[in-house]
Short mmCIF file of C-alpha atoms and ligand atoms in Angstrom, two decimals:
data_model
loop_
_atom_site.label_atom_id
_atom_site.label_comp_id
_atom_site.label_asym_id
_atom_site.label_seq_id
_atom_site.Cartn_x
_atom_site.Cartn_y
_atom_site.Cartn_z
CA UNK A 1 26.68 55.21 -67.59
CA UNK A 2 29.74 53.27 -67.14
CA UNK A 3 28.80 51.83 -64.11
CA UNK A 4 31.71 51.74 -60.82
CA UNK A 5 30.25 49.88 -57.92
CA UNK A 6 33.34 47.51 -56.31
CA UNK A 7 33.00 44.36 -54.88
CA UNK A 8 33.13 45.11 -50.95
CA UNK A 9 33.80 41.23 -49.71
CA UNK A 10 29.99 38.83 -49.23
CA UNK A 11 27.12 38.68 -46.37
CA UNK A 12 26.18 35.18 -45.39
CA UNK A 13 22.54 34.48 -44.68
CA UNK A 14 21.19 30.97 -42.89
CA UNK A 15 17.85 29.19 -43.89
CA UNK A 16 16.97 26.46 -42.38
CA UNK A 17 20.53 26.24 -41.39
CA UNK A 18 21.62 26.62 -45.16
CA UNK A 19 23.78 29.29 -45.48
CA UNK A 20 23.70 31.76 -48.58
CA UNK A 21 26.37 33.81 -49.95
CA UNK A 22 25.60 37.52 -51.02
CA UNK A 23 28.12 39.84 -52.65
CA UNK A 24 28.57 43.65 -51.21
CA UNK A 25 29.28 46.24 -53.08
CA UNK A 26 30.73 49.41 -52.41
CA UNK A 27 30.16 52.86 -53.86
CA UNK A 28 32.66 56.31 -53.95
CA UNK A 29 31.20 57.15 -50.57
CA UNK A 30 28.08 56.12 -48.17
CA UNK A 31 27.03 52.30 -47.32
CA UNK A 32 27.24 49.46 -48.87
CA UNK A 33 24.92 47.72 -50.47
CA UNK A 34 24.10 43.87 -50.25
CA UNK A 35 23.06 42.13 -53.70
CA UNK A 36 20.16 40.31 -53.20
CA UNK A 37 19.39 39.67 -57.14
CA UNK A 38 19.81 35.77 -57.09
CA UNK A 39 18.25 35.56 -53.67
CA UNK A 40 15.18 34.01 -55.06
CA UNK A 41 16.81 31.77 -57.22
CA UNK A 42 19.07 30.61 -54.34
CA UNK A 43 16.66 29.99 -51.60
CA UNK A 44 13.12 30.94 -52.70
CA UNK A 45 13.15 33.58 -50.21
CA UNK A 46 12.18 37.19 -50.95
CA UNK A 47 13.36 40.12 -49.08
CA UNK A 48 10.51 42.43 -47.60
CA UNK A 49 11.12 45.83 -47.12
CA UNK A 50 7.72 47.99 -47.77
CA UNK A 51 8.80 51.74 -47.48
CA UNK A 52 12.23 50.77 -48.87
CA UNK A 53 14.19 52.11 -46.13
CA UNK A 54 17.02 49.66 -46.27
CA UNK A 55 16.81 48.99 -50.24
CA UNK A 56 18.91 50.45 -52.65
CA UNK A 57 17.02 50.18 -56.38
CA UNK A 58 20.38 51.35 -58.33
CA UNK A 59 23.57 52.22 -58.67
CA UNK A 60 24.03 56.51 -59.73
CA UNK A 61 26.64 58.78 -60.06
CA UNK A 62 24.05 61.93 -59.42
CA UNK A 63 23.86 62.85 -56.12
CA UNK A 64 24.67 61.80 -52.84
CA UNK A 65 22.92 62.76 -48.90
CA UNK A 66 24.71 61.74 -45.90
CA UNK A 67 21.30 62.43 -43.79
CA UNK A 68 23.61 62.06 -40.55
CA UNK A 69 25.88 65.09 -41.16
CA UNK A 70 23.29 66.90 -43.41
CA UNK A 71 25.25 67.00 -46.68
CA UNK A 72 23.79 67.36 -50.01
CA UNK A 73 25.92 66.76 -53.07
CA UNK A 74 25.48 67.52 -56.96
CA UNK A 75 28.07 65.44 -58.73
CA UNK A 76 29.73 65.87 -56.06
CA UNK A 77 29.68 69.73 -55.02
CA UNK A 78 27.92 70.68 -52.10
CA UNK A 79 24.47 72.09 -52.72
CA UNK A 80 25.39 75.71 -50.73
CA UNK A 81 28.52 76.26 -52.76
CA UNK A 82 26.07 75.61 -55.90
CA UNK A 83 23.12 77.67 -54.77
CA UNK A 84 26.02 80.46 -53.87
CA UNK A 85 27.95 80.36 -57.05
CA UNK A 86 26.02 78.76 -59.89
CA UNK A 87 23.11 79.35 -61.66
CA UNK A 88 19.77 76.81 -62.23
CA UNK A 89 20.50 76.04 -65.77
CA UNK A 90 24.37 75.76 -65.21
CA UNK A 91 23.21 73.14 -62.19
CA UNK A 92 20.71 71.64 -64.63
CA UNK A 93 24.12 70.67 -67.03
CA UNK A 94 25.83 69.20 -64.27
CA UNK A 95 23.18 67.23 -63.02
CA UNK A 96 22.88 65.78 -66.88
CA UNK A 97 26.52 65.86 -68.07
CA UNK A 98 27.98 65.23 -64.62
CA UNK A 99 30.74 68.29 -65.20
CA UNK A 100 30.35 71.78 -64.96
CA UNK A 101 30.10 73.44 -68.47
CA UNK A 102 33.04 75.66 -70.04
CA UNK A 103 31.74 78.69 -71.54
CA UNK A 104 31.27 77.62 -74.71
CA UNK A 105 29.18 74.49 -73.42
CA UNK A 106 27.66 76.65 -71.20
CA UNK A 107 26.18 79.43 -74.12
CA UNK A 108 25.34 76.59 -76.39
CA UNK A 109 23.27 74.76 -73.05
CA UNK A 110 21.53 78.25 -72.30
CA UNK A 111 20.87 78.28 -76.17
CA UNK A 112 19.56 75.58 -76.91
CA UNK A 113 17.00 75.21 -74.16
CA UNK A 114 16.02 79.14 -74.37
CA UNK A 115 15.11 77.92 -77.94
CA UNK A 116 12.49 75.86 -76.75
CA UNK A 117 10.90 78.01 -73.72
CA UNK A 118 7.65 77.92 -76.92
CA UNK A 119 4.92 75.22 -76.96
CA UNK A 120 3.13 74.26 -79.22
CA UNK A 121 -0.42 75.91 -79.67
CA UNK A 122 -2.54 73.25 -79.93
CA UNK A 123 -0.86 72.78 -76.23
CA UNK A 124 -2.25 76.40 -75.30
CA UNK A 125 -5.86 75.19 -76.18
CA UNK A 126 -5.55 72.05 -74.31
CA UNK A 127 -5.75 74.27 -70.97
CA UNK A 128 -9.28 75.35 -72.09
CA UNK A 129 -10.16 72.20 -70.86
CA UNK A 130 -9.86 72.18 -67.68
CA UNK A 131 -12.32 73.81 -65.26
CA UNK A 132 -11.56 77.25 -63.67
CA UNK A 133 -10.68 76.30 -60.68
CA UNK A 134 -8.27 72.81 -61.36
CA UNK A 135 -5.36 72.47 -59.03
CA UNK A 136 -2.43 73.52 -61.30
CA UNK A 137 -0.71 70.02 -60.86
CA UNK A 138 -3.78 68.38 -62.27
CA UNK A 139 -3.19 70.68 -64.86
CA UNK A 140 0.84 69.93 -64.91
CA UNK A 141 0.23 66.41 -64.86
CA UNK A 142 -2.32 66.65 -67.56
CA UNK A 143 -0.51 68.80 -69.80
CA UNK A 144 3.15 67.47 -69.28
CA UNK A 145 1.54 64.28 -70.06
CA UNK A 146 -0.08 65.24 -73.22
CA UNK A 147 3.41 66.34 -74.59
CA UNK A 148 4.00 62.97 -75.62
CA UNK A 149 1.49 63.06 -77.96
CA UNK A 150 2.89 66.27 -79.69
CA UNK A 151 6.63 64.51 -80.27
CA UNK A 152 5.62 60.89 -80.15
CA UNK A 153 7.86 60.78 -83.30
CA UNK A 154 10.81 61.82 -81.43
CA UNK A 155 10.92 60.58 -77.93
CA UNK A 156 12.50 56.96 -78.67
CA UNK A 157 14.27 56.01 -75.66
CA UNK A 158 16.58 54.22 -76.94
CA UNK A 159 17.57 56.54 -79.10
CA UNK A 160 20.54 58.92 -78.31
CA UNK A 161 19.66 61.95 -79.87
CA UNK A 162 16.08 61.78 -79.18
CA UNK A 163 16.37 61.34 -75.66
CA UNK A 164 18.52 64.80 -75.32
CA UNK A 165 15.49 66.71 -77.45
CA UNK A 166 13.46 65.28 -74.74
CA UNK A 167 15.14 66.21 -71.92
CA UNK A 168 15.70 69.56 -73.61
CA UNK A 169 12.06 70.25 -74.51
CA UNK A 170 11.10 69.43 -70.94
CA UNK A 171 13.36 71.78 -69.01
CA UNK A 172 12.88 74.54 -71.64
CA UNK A 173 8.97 73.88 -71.97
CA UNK A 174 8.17 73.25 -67.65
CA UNK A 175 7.87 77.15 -66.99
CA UNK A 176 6.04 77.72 -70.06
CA UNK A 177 3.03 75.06 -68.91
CA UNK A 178 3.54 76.24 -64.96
CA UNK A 179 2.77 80.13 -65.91
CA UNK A 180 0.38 78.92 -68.04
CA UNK A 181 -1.50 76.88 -64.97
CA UNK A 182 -1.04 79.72 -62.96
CA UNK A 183 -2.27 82.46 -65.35
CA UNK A 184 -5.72 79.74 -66.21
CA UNK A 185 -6.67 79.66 -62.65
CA UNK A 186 -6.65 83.08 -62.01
CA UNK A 187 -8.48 84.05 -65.64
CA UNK A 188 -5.44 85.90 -67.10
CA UNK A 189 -3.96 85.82 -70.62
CA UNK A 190 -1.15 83.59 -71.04
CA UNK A 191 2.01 85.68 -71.15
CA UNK A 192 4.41 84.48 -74.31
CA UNK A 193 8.01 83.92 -73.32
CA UNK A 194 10.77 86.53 -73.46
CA UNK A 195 13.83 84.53 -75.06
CA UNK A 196 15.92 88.18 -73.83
CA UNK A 197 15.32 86.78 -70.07
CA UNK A 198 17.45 84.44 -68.20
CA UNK A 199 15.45 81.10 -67.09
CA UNK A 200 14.18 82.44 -63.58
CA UNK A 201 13.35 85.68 -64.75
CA UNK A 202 11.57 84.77 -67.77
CA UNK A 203 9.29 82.38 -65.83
CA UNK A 204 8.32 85.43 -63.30
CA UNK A 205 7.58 87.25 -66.28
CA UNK A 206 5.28 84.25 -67.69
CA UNK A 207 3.61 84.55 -64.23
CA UNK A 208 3.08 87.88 -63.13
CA UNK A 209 3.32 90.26 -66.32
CA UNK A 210 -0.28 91.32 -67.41
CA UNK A 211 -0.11 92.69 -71.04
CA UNK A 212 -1.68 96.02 -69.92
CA UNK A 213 1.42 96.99 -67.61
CA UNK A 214 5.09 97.10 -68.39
CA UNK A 215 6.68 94.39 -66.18
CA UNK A 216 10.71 94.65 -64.85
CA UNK A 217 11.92 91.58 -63.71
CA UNK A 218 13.84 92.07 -59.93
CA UNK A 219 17.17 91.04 -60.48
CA UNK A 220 17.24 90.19 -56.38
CA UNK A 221 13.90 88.13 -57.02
CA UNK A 222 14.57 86.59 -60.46
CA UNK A 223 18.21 85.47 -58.41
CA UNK A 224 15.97 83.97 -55.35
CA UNK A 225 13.94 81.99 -58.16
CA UNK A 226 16.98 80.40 -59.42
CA UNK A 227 18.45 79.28 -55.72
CA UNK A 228 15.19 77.85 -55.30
CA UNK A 229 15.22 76.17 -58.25
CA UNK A 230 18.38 75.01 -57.74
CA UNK A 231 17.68 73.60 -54.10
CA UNK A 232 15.17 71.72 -55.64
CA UNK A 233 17.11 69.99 -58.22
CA UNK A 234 17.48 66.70 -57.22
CA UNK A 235 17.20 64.69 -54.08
CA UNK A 236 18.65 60.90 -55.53
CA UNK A 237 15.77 57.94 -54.99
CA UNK A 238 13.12 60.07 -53.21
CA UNK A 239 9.10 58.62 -54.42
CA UNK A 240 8.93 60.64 -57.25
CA UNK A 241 12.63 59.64 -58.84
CA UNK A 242 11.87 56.34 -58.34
CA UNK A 243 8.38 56.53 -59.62
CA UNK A 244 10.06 58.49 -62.78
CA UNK A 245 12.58 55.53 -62.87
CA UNK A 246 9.98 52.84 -62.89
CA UNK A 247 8.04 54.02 -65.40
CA UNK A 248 10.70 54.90 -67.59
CA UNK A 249 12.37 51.28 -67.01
CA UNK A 250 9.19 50.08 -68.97
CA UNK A 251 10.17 51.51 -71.90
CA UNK A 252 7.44 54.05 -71.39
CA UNK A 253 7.59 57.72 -73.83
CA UNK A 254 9.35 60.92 -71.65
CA UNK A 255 6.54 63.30 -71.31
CA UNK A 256 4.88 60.15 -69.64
CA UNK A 257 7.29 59.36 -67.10
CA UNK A 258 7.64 63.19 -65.63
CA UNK A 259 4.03 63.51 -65.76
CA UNK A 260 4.01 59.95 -63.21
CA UNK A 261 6.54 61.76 -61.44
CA UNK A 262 4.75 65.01 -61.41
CA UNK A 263 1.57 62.69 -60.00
CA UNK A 264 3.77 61.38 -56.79
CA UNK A 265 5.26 65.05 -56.27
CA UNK A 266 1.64 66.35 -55.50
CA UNK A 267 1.34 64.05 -52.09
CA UNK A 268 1.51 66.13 -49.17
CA UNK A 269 4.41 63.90 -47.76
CA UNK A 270 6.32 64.80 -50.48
CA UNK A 271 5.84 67.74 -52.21
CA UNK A 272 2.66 69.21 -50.81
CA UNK A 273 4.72 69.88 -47.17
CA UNK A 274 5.49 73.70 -47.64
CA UNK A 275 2.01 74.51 -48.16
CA UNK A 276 1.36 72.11 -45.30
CA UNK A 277 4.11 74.21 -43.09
CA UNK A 278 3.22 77.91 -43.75
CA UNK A 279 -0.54 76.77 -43.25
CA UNK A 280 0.39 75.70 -40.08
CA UNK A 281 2.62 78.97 -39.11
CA UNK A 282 -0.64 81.00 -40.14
CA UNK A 283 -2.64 78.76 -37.91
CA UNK A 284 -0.58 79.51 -34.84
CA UNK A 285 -0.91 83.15 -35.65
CA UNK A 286 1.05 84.34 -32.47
CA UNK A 287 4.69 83.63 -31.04
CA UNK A 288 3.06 83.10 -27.77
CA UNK A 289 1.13 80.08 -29.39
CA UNK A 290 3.92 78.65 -30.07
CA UNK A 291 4.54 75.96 -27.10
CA UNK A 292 0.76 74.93 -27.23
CA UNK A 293 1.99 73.31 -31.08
CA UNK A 294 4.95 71.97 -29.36
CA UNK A 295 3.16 70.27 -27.06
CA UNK A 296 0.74 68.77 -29.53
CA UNK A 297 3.20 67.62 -31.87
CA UNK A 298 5.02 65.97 -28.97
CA UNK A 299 1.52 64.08 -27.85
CA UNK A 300 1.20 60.78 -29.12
CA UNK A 301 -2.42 60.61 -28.69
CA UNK A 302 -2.59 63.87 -31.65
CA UNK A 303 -2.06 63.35 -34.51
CA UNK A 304 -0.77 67.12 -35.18
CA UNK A 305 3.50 67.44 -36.61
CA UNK A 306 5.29 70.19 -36.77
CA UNK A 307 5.37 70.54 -40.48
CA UNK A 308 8.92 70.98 -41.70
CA UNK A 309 10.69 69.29 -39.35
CA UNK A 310 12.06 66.02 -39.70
CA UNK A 311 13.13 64.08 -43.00
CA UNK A 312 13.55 60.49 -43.64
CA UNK A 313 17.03 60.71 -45.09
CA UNK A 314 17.97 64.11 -43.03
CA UNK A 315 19.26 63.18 -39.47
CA UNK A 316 20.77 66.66 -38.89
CA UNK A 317 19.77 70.25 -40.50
CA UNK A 318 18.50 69.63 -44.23
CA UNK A 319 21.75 71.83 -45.79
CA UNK A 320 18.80 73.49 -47.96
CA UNK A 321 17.11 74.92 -45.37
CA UNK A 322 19.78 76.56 -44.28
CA UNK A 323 19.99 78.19 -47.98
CA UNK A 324 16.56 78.64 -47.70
CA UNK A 325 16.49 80.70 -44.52
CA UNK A 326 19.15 82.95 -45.91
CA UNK A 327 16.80 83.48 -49.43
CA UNK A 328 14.25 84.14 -47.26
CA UNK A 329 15.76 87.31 -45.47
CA UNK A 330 17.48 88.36 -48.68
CA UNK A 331 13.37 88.39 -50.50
CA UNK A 332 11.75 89.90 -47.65
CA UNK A 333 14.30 92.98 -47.19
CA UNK A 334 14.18 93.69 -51.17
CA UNK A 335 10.17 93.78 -50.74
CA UNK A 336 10.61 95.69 -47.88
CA UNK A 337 8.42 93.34 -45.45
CA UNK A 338 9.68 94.31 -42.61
CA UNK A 339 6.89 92.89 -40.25
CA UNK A 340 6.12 89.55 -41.27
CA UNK A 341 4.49 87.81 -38.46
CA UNK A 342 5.09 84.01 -39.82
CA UNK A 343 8.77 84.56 -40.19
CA UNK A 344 9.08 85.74 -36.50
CA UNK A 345 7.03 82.43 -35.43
CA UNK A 346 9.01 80.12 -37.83
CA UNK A 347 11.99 81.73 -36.14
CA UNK A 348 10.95 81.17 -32.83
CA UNK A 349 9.77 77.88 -33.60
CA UNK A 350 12.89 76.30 -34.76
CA UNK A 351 14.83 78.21 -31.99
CA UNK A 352 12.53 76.22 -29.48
CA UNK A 353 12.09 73.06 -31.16
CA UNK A 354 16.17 72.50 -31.95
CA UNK A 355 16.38 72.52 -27.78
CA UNK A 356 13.58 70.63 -26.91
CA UNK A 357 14.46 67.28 -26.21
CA UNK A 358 11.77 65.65 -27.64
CA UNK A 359 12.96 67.02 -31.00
CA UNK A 360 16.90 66.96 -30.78
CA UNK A 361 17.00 62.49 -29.60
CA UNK A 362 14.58 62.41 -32.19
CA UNK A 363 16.47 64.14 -34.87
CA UNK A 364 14.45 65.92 -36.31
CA UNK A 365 15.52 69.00 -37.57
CA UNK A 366 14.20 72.02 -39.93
CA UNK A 367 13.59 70.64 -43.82
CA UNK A 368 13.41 72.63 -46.62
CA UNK A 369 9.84 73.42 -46.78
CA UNK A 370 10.40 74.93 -43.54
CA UNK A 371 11.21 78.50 -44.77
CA UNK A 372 9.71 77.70 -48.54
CA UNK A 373 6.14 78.44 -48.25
CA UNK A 374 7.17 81.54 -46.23
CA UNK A 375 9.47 83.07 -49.36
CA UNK A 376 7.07 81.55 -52.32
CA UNK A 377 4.36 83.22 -50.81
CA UNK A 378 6.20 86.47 -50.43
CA UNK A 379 7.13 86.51 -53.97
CA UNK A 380 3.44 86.51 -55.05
CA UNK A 381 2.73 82.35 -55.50
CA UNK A 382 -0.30 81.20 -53.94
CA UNK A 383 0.15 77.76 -51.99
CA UNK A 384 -1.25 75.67 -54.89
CA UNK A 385 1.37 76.79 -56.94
CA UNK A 386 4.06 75.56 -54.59
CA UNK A 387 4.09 71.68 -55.66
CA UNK A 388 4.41 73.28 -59.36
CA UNK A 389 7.41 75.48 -58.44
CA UNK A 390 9.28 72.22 -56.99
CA UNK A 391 7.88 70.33 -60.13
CA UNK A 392 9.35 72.38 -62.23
CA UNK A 393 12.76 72.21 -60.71
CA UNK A 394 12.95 68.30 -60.14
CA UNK A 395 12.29 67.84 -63.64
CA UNK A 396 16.03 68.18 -64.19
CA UNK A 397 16.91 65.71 -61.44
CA UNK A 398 13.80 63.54 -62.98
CA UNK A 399 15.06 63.72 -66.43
CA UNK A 400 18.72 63.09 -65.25
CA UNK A 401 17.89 59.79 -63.74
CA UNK A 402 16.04 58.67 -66.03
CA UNK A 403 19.08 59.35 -68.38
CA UNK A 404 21.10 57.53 -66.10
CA UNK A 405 19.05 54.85 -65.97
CA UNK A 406 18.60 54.18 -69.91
CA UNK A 407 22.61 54.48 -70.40
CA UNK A 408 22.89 51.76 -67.45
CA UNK A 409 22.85 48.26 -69.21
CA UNK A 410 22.35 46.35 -66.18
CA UNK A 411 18.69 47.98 -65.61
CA UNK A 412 15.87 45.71 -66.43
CA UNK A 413 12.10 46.53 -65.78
CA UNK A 414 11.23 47.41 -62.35
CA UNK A 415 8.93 44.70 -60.74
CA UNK A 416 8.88 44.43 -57.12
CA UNK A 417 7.37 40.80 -55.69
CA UNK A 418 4.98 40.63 -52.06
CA UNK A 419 4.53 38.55 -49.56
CA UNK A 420 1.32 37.56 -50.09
CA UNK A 421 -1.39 36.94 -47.26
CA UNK A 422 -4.64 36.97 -49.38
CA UNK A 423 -7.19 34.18 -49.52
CA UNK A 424 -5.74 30.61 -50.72
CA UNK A 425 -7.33 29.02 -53.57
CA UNK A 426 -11.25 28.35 -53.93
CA UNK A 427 -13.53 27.56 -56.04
CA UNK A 428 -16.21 29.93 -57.48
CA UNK A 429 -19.62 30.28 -55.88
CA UNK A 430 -22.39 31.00 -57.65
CA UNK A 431 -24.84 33.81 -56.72
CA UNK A 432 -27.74 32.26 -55.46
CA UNK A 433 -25.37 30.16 -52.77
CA UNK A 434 -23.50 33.60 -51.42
N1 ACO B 501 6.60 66.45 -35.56
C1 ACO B 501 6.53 65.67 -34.46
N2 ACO B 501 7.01 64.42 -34.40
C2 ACO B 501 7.60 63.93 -35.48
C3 ACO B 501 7.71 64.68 -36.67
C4 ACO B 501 7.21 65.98 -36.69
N3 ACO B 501 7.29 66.74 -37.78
N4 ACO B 501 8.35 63.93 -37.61
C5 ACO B 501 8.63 62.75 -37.04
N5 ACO B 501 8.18 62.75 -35.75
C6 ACO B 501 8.35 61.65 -34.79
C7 ACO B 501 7.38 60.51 -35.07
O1 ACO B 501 6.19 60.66 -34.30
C8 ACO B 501 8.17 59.32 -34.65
O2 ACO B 501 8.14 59.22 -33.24
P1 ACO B 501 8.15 57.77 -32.52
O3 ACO B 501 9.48 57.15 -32.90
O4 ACO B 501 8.04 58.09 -31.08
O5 ACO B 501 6.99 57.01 -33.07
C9 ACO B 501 9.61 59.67 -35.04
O6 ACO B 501 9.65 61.12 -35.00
C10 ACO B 501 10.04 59.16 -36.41
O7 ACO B 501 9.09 59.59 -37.37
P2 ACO B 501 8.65 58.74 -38.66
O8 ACO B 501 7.29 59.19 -39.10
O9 ACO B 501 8.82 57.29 -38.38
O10 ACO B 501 9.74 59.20 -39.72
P3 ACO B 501 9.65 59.04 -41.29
O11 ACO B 501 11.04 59.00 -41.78
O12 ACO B 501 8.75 57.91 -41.68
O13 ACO B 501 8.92 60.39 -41.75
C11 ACO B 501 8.52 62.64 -42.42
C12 ACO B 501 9.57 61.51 -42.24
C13 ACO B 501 7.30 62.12 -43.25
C14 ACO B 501 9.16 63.78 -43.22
C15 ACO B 501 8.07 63.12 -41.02
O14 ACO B 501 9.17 63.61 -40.29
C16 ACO B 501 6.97 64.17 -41.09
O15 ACO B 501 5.77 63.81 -41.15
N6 ACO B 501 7.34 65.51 -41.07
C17 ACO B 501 6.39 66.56 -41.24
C18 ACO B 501 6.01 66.71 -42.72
C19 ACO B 501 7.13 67.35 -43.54
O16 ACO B 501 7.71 68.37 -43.17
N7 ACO B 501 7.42 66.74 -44.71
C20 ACO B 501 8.45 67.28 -45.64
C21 ACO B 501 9.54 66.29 -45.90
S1 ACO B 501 10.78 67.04 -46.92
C22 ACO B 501 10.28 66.84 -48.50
O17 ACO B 501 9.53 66.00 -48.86
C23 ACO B 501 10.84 67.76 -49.51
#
């Protein structure tokens, strides 16, 4: 990465009445940032900022959220023109390239990782392993991480060529290992993948085809798959890119850094919110229910939210959930649900909750796993395979990041410092005088 931050003029801090000088830099668009590398050296001061809410860890060219007007950007285009027009592995080239693909780039992309959708079958057995009735991301985790000890003689990350197998063999092999965690804990055979398929639709085959039935792919459904996918692409530092970052700024083997990402995904403040959401939608069963939740989430004394709403970064309406909403008509009218009683309260409950005052000063508006759980579960996914679906589509954004970060020659190891507020020294006391 040839890296463009400009100098944006300097900050002055005062210590002690010693003032410190601090250069700003300035990106293509958004804040700036202040540099606070030789702030340690300067005045033996740290800066303290758990949650990292005002702490940028790079500099990227891959995406870019202005949370206040609810924009999302890939390289730049905005994520409904993308979700609209493109297609998941057309996104996935952007993402890595940073330009949309010509048609020859784009046959030889779809090519190559189509060529890889197989893994390897001492991979298959590895899922014997695991107990019946394993969450699949302990299983995606598991597996994704064991991958590194199938190529660990070509996943050098310093090397060129070996990092592009990598990131090939990840995006082509995800859907392969998610079917496979799906088909496991529900005691079907693994279905083989159909190279013929486009990505979506090959993975719904891999998920739902049973060998004893002919299976056609839904063109409408296979097309939903893909916007999804494509929503979930990237989302710039979130905990799981970062975590991705840091363990790849180790040094540490590919398949190992998507399966630490894969581990931070799985958190139900992160990835784990849909299921969270359409729990909650189930739970208050009737639109008449509806202002009793309102009420609790607005009660400071309960501990109950209204799951999908709000976002740290998102001060307006996440731009994917808007996508999402739309998907989620589109996929109910091709199944021909016509009655589905947690659409009606989801659309009653963001009706309310956008006027409710306690909910517009706050800001906090619909998120994408507001509508998610309601359209994955309509397409046949059970909640624990929700986290895997969004897995599976950040490992492009993981993979692209990590990229980024390997090409970037100003990266060094990733080693945040504390302030600490332990015990002092003392000396060691014996057992018999505790
Ligand atoms: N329901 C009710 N009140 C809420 C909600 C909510 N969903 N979200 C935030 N608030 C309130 C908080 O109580 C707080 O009020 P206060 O200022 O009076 O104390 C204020 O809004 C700010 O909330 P924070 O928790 O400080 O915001 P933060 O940025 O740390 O958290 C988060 C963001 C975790 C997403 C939060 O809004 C939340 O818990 N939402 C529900 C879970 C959810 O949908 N998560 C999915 C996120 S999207 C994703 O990961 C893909």
């Amino acid at each position: 990465m040839e890296n463009k931050i400009k100098d944006a003029g300097t900050a002055k801090l005062e210590i002690d009445g010693k003032v410190t000088e601090l250069p700003i830099y300035a990106g293509s668009v958004g804040p700036n940032g202040i540099d606070v590398r030789a702030l340690y050296k300067h005045t033996g001061h740290f800066t303290f900022d758990p949650g990292y809410t005002s702490t940028c860890s790079t500099e990227s060219q891959i995406t870019y959220i202005d949370g206040g007007k609810g924009t999302l950007l890939y390289r730049g285009y905005p994520i409904e023109q993308l979700a609209e027009n493109s297609t998941f592995l057309e996104t996935a080239y952007l993402l890595m390239n940073g330009e949309l693909p010509d048609k020859q780039q784009s046959e030889a992309f779809v090519d190559t990782i189509t060529n890889h959708t197989m893994i390897h079958e001492q991979v298959e057995r590895f899922f014997h392993g695991f107990r019946r009735d394993a969450h699949p991301m302990a299983m995606m985790c598991g597996t994704i991480g064991a991958l590194s000890a199938f190529y660990h003689d070509s996943s050098d990350p310093q090397n060129n060529e070996q990092r592009d197998m990598a990131m090939h063999r990840l995006i082509a092999k995800l859907p392969t290992i998610a079917a496979r965690a799906y088909k496991y804990s529900i005691g079907q055979p693994f279905v083989y993948p159909d190279n013929s398929l486009s990505y979506s639709a090959n993975f719904l085959k891999m998920c739902f085809a049973v060998p004893a039935e002919p299976y056609e792919v839904n063109p409408v459904i296979a097309d939903a798959m893909d916007k999804i996918f494509i929503l979930h692409a990237d989302h710039e530092q979130n905990a799981s890119t970062s975590t991705v970052r840091l363990a790849g700024s180790s040094g540490a083997n590919p398949y190992a850094c998507i399966a630490a990402g894969i581990a931070c995904l799985w958190g139900p403040s992160h990835g784990g919110a849909n299921e969270a959401c359409l729990n909650m939608l189930k739970e208050i069963g009737t639109v008449d229910r509806i202002p009793e939740y309102i009420a609790r989430a607005k009660d400071k004394k309960d501990p109950f939210r209204l799951m999908g709403f709000g976002h740290r970064v998102y001060k307006n309406y996440d731009p994917r959930a808007r996508v999402m909403q739309k998907t989620t008509h589109a996929v109910l009218a091709e199944l021909g649900i016509k009655d589905s009683a947690v659409l009606d309260i989801a659309m009653e409950l963001e009706k309310i909750a956008l006027n409710d005052p306690y909910f517009v000063e706050k800001k906090l508006y619909p998120n994408v796993d507001f509508y998610s759980g309601i359209v994955l579960s309509a397409l046949g996914f059970p909640t624990s395979m929700f986290t895997v679906l969004f897995a599976l589509a950040r490992t492009v954004g993981w993979i692209s990041q990590w990229n980024e970060m390997l090409e970037d020659k100003t990266q060094r190891i990733g080693r945040p410092r504390q302030i600490y507020t332990g015990a002092t020294q003392r000396d060691y006391v014996p057992v018999s005088k505790r």
